[in-house]
Tab-separated table of C-alpha atoms in Angstrom:
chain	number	residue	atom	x	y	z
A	211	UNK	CA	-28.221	-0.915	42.910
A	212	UNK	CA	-29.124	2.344	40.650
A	213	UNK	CA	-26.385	5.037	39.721
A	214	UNK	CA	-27.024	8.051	38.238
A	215	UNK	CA	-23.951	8.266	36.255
A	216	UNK	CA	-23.992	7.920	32.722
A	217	UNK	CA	-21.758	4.883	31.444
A	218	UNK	CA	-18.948	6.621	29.801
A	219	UNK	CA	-17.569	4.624	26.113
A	220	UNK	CA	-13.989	3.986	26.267
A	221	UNK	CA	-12.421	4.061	22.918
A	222	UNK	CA	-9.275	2.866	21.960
A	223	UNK	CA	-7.340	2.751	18.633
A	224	UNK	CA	-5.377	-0.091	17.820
A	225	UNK	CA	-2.662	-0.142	14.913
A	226	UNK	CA	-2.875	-3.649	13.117
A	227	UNK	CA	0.685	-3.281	10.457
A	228	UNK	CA	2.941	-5.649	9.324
A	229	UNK	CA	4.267	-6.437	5.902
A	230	UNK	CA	1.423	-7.589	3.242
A	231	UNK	CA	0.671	-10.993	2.784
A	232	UNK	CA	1.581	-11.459	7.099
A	233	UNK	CA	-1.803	-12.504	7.429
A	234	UNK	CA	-3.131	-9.712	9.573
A	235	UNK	CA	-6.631	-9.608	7.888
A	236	UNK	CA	-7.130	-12.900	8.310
A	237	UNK	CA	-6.619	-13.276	11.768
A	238	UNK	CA	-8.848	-10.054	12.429
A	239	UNK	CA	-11.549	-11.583	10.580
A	240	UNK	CA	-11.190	-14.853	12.333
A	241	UNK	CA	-11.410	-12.929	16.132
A	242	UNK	CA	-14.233	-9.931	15.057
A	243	UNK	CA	-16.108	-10.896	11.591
A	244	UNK	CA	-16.521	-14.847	12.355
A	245	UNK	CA	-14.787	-16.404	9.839
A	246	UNK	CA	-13.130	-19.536	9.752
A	247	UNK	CA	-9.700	-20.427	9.469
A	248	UNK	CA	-10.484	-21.857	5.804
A	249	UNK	CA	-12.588	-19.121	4.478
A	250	UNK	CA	-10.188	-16.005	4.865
A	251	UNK	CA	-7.613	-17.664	1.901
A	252	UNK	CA	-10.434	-15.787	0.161
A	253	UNK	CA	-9.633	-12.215	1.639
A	254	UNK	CA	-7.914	-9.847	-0.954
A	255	UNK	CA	-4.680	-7.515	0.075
A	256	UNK	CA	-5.482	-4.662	2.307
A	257	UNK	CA	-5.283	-1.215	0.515
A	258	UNK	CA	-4.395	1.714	2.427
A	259	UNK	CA	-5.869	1.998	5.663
A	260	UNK	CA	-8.888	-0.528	6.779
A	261	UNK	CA	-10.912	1.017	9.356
A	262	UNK	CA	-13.350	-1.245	11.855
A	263	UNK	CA	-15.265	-0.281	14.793
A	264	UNK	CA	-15.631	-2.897	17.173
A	265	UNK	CA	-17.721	-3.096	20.197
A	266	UNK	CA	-16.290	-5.427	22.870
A	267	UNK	CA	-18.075	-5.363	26.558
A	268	UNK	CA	-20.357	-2.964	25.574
A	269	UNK	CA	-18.676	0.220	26.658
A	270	UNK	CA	-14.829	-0.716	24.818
A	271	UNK	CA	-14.907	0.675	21.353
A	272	UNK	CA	-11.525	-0.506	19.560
A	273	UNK	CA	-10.469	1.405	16.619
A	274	UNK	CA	-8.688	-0.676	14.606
A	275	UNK	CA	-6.759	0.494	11.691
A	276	UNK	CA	-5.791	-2.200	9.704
A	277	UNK	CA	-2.770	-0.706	7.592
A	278	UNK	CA	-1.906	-2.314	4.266
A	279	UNK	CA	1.620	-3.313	4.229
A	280	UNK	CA	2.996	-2.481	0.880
A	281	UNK	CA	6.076	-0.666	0.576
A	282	UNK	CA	4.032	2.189	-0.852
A	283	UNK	CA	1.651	2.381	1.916
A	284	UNK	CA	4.363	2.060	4.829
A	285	UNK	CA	6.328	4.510	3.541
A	286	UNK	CA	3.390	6.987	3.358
A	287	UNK	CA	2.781	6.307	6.754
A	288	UNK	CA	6.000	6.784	8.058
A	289	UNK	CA	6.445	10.294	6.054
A	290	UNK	CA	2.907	11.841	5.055
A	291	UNK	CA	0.567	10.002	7.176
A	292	UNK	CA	2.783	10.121	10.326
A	293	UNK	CA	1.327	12.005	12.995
A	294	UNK	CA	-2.141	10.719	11.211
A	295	UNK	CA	-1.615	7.222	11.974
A	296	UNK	CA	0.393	7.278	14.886
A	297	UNK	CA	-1.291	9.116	17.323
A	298	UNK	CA	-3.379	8.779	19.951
A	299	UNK	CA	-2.964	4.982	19.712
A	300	UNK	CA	-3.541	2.946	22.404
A	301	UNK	CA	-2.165	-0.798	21.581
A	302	UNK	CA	0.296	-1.151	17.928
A	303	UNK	CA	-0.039	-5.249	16.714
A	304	UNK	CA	2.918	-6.225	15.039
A	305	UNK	CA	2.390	-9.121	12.674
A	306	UNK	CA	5.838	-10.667	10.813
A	307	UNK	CA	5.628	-13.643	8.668
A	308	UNK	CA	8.093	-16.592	10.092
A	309	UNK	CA	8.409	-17.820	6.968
A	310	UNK	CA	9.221	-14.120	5.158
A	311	UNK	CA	12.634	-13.899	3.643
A	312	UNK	CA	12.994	-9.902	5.134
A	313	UNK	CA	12.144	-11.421	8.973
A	314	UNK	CA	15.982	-12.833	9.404
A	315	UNK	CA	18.755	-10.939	11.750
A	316	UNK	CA	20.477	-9.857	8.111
A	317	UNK	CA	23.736	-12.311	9.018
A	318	UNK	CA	25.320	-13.584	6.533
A	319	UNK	CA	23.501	-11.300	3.513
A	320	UNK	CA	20.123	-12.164	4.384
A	321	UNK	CA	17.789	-9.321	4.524
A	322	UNK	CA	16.506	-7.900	7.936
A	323	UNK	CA	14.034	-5.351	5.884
A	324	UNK	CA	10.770	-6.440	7.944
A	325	UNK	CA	12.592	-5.651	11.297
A	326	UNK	CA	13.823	-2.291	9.750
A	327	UNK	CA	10.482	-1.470	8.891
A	328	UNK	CA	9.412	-2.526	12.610
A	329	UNK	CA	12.252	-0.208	14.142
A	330	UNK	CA	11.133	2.501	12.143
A	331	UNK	CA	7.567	2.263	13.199
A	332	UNK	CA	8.660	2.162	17.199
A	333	UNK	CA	10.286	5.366	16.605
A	334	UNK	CA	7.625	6.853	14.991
A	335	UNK	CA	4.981	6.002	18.017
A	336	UNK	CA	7.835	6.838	20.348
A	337	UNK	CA	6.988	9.911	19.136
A	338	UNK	CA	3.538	10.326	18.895
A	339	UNK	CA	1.809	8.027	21.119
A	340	UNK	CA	4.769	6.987	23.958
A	341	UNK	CA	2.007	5.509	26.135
A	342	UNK	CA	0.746	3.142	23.411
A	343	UNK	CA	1.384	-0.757	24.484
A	344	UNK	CA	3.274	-3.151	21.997
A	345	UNK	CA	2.288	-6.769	20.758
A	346	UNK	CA	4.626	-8.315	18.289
A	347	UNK	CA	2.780	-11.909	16.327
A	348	UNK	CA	5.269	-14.049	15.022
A	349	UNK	CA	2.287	-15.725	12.497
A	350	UNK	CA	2.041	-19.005	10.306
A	351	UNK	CA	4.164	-21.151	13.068
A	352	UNK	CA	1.975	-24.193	11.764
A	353	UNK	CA	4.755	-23.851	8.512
A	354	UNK	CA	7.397	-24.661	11.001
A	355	UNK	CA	7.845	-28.269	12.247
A	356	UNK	CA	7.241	-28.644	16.164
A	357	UNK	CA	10.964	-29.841	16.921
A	358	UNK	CA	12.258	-26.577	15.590
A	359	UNK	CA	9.209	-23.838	16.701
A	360	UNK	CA	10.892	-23.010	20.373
A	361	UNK	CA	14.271	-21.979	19.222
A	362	UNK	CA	12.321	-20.278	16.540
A	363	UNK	CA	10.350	-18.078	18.457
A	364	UNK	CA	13.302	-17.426	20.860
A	365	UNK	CA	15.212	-16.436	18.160
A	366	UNK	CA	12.710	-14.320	16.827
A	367	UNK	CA	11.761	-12.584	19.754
A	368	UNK	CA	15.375	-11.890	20.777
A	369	UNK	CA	15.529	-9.679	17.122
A	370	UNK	CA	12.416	-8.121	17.841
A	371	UNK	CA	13.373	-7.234	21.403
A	372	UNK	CA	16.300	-5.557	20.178
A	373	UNK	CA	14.755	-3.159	17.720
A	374	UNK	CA	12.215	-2.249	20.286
A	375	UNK	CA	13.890	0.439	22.107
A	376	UNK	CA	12.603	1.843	24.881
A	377	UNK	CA	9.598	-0.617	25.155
A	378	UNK	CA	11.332	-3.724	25.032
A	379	UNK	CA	10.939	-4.319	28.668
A	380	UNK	CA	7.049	-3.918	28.207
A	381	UNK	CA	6.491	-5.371	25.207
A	382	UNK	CA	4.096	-8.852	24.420
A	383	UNK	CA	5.610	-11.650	21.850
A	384	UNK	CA	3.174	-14.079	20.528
A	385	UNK	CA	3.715	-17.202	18.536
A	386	UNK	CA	0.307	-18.020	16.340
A	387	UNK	CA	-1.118	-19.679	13.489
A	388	UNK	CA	-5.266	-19.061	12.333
A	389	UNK	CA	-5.072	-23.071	12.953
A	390	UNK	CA	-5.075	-23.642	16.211
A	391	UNK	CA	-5.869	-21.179	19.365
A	392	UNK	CA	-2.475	-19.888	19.953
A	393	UNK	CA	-4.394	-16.950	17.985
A	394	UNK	CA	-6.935	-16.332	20.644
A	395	UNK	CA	-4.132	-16.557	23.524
A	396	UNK	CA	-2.723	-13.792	22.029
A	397	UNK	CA	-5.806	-11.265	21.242
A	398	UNK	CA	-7.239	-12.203	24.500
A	399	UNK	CA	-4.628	-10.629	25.969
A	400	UNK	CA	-4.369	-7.802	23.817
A	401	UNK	CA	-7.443	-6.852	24.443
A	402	UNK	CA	-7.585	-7.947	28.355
A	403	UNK	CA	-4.975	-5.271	28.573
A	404	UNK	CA	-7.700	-2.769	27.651
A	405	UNK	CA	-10.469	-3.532	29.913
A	406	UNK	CA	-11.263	-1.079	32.619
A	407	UNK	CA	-11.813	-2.312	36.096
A	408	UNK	CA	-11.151	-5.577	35.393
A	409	UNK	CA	-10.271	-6.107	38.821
A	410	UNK	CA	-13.644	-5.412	39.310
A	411	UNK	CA	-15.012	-8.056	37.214
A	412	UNK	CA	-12.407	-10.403	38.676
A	413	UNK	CA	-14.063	-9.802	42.424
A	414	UNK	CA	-17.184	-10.798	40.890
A	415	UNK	CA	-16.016	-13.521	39.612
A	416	UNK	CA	-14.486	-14.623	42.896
A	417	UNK	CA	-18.062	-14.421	44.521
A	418	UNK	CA	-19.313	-16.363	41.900
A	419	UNK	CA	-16.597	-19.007	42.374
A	420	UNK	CA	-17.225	-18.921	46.201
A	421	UNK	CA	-20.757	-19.399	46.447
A	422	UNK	CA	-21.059	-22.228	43.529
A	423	UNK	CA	-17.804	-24.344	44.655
A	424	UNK	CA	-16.527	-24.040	41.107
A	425	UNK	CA	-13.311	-25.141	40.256
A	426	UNK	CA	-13.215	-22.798	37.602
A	427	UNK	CA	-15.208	-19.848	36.440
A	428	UNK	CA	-14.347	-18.411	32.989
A	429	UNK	CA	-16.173	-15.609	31.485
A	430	UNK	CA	-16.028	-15.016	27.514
A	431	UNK	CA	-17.044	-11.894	25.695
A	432	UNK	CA	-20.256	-13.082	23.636
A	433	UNK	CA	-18.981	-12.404	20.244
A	434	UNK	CA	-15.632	-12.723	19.907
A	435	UNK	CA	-15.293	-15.669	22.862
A	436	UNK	CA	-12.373	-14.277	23.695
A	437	UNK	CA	-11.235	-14.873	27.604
A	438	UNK	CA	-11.670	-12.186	29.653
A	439	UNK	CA	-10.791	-13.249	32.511
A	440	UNK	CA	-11.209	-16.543	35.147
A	441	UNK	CA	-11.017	-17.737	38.336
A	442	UNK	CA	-9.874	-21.080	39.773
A	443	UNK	CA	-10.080	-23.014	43.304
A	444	UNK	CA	-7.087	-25.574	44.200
A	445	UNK	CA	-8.454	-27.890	42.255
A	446	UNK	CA	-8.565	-26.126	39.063
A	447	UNK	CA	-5.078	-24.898	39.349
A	448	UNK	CA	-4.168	-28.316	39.465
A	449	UNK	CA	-5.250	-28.720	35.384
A	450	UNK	CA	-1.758	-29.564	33.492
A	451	UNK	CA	-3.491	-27.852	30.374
A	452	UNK	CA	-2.309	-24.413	30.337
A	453	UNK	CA	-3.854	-23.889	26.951
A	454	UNK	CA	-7.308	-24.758	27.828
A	455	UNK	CA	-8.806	-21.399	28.124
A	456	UNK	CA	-7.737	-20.309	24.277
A	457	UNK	CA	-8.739	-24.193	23.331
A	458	UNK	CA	-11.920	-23.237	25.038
A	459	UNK	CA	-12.787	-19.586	23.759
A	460	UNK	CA	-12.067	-21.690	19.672
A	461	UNK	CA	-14.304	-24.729	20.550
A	462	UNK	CA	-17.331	-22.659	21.803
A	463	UNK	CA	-16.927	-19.928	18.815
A	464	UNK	CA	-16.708	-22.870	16.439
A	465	UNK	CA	-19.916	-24.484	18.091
A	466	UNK	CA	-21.486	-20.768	18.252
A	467	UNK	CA	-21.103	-20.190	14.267
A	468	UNK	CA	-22.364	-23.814	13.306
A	469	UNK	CA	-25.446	-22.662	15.115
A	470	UNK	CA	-25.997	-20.199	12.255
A	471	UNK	CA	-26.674	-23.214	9.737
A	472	UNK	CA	-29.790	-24.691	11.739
A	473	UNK	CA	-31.505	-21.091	12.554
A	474	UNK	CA	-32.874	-18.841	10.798
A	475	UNK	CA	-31.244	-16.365	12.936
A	476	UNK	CA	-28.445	-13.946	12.052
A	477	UNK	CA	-27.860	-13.129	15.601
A	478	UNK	CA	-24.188	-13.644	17.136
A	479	UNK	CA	-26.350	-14.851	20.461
A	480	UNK	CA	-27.533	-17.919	19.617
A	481	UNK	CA	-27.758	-20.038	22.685
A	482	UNK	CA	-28.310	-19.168	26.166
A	483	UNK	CA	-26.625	-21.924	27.949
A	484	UNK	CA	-25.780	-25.297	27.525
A	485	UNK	CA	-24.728	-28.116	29.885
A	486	UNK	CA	-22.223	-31.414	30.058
A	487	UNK	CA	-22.465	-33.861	32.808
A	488	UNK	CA	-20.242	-36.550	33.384
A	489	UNK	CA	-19.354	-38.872	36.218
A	490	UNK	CA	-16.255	-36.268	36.784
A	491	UNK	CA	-17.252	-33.166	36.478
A	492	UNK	CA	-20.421	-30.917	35.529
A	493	UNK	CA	-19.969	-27.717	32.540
A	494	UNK	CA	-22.668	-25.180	32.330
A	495	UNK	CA	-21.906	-22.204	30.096
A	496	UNK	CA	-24.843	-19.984	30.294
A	497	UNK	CA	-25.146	-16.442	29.262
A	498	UNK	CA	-24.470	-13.938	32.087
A	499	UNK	CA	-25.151	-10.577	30.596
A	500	UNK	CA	-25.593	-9.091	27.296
A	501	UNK	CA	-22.021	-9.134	26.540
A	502	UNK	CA	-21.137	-12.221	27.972
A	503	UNK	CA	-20.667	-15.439	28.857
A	504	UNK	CA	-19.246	-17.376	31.686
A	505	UNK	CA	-18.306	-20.940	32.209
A	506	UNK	CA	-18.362	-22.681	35.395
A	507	UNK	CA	-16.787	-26.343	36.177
A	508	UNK	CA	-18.298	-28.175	39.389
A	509	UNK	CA	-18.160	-31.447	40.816
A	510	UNK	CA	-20.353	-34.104	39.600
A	511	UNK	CA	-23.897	-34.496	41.272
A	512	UNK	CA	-27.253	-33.258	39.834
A	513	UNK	CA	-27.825	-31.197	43.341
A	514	UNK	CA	-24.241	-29.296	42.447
A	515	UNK	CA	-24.788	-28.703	39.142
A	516	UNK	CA	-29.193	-26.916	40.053
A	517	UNK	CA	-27.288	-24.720	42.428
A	518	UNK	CA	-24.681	-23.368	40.151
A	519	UNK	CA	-27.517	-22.679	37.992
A	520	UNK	CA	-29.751	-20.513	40.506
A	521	UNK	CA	-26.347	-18.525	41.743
A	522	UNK	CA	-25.607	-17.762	38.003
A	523	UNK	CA	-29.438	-16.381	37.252
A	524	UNK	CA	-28.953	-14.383	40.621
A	525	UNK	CA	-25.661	-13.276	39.935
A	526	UNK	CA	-27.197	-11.638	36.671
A	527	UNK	CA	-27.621	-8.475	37.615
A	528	UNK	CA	-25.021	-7.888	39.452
A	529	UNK	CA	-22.832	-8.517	36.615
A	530	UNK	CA	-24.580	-6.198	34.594
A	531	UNK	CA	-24.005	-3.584	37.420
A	532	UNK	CA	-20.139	-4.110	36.882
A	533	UNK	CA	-20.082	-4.199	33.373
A	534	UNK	CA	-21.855	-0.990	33.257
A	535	UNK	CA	-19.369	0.769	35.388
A	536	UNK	CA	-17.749	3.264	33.545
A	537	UNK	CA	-14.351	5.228	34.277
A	538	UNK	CA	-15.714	7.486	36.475
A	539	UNK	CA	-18.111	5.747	38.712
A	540	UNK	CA	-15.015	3.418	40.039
A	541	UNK	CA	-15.193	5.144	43.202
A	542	UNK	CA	-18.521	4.659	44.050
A	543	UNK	CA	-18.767	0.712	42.953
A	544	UNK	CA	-15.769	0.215	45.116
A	545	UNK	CA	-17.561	1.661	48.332
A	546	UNK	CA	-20.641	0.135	47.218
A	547	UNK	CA	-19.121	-3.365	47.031
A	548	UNK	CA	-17.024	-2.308	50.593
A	549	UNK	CA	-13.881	-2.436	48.640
C-alpha cells in the first residue's frame, strides 16, 4: 500500500523537575542514553535547564527539558521563566525522593517543602498548559525495606493526590528505583500515553497474534526497549507475572548494550533476532521495522516456531505501513484496513 501523504513528526515536550539530587538524570540516562544503573553515580547536578531531543517510533520527537532542581533554579522558573517553561507541554514528570526529609505531610514539624514546590508547579501548568498529562515518581524505593514499601507509596500518593488539584483524578503515581524495572513500567507508560494511533498498532498486533497462535506478542521500541504495547491469547493472560513485560524490556536492553563489547559497532541495532526453544515454549524476538522490535511466545514444536518466523518477515511491511501513519492519514489507514 502507497500513500501520498507526507508522514507528519509529532513533537511533544516533556517537563522532567523535581528537587536536585531526586535522581531524575539518572533515570533519563538509564531509559534514552544507555547507561547502566551503576554508571550514572557518575552524573554531575543538572544546571539550569537540560535540553534532549529524542526520537522514539520514528515520527515522536519528545522534548525533554530536564530542569535542575535547586532552589535557585525552581524559583526562576516559577517567576521569570514561567510561561517559558510551562507552556505548550505535553506530559510534566514529577520525581520526589522517598527518602528526602522535605517529601513528608509536614505533621508534627516535619517539612512538606518538596510537595509545596510540587503544588506550586501544578498551578503554574494549570495555567499555561491545562491539557498537559501528570506523572508523579516516588524514586529510590530500593532504600525502603519491602515490608514497609506499600503503605509507603500509599501514603505518598495520598499527599501527592491532594496537592494535585484539578488533575488528581487523571494523574499517574509510580513507585521506582534505577535497580530493578519498576523504572521502565513507569516510562513505558509515560510515553505509551503519547503514541498516536496506537490502536492502530494494537490491530496489527492482533493479526499478528492470530495468524502465528502466539500466546503473546510484545513489541519494544528498538532503542529504548521500552513496551509499547502487547497482545495476549487465553493462555498468556493466564501468566501470574504481571511484571514481566518491564522485566522483559530491562533483560533485552541489558543483553542489547553487552553486545556493544564484542562489535565493533556503535549502532543501537545490534541484533536482528534471536531465538529460545524449550520443551515449553518457543521465544523469537526479531526485528520488525526500523524502530522496533516485537516478541512473540508460541508453543513448543520446531514446525510452530518456522511459521512464526515467515508471518513475522511478511508482516514487515505492513508494520512499517502503520508506523508511518501520521496524524492526518488516520482516515485513510482505517478504510484501507476496513476499520
Amino acid at each position: 500500500m502507497e500513500t501520498s501523504k507526507k508522514v507528519k513528526q509529532q513533537k511533544k515536550k516533556v517537563l522532567l523537575m523535581g528537587k536536585s539530587g531526586a535522581g531524575k538524570s539518572s533515570m533519563r540516562s538509564i531509559i534514552f542514553s544507555n547507561h547502566v544503573a551503576k554508571d550514572v553515580r557518575r552524573l554531575g547536578a543538572t544546571i539550569d535547564v537540560d535540553k534532549k531531543r529524542v526520537k522514539f517510533l520514528g515520527n515522536l520527537l519528545l522534548d525533554i527539558w530536564d530542569c535542575g532542581g535547586q532552589d535557585a533554579f525552581t524559583e526562576s522558573y516559577l517567576t521569570s521563566q514561567k510561561s517559558y517553561v510551562f507552556g505548550d507541554v505535553g506530559v510534566l514528570i514529577y520525581v520526589f525522593d522517598v527518602e528526602s526529609s522535605d517529601f513528608t505531610d509536614g505533621a508534627r514539624g516535619h517539612s512538606d517543602r518538596d510537595l509545596q514546590t510540587y503544588g506550586s508547579i501544578i498551578a503554574a501548568l494549570d495555567e499555561y498548559s491545562p491539557n498537559a498529562r501528570i506523572f508523579t515518581l516516588v524514586h529510590k524505593m530500593d532504600l525502603v525495606a519491602n515490608e514497609y514499601r506499600n503503605e509507603v507509596i500509599r501514603s505518598k500518593t495520598a499527599a501527592i493526590t491532594a496537592r494535585s488539584g484539578r488533575f488528581a483524578r487523571r494523574i499517574g503515581t509510580y513507585a521506582t528505583s534505577i535497580w530493578d524495572e519498576t523504572l521502565y513500567r513507569a516510562w513505558g507508560s509515560i510515553v505509551n500515553s503519547l503514541i498516536p494511533n496506537l490502536d492502530i498498532v494494537e490491530d496489527g498486533l492482533k493479526d499478528l497474534q492470530r495468524v502465528t497462535e502466539a500466546e503473546e506478542v510484545v513489541l519494544f521500541e528498538q532503542n529504548t526497549f521500552l513496551t509499547v504495547t502487547r497482545v495476549s491469547s487465553e493462555i498468556g493472560d493466564e501468566n501470574p507475572r504481571g511484571d514481566r513485560y518491564e522485566r522483559l524490556s530491562n533483560i533485552i536492553k541489558t543483553f542489547k548494550n553487552s553486545l556493544s563489547g564484542y562489535t565493533e559497532s556503535n549502532s543501537s541495532h545490534q541484533f536482528d533476532s534471536f531465538t529460545i526453544k524449550t520443551g515449553i515454549f518457543n521465544l523469537i524476538i526479531n526485528r520488525l521495522t526500523y524502530n522496533t522490535y516485537v516478541l512473540v511466545i508460541l508453543p513448543p514444536g520446531e514446525a510452530e516456531l518456522q511459521c512464526a518466523r515467515l508471518n513475522i518477515l511478511s508482516a514487515k511491511d505492513e508494520f512499517a505501513r502503520i508506523e508511518s501513519v501520521a496524524e492526518g492519514a488516520d482516515d485513510d489507514f482505517r478504510n484501507l484496513r476496513g476499520k
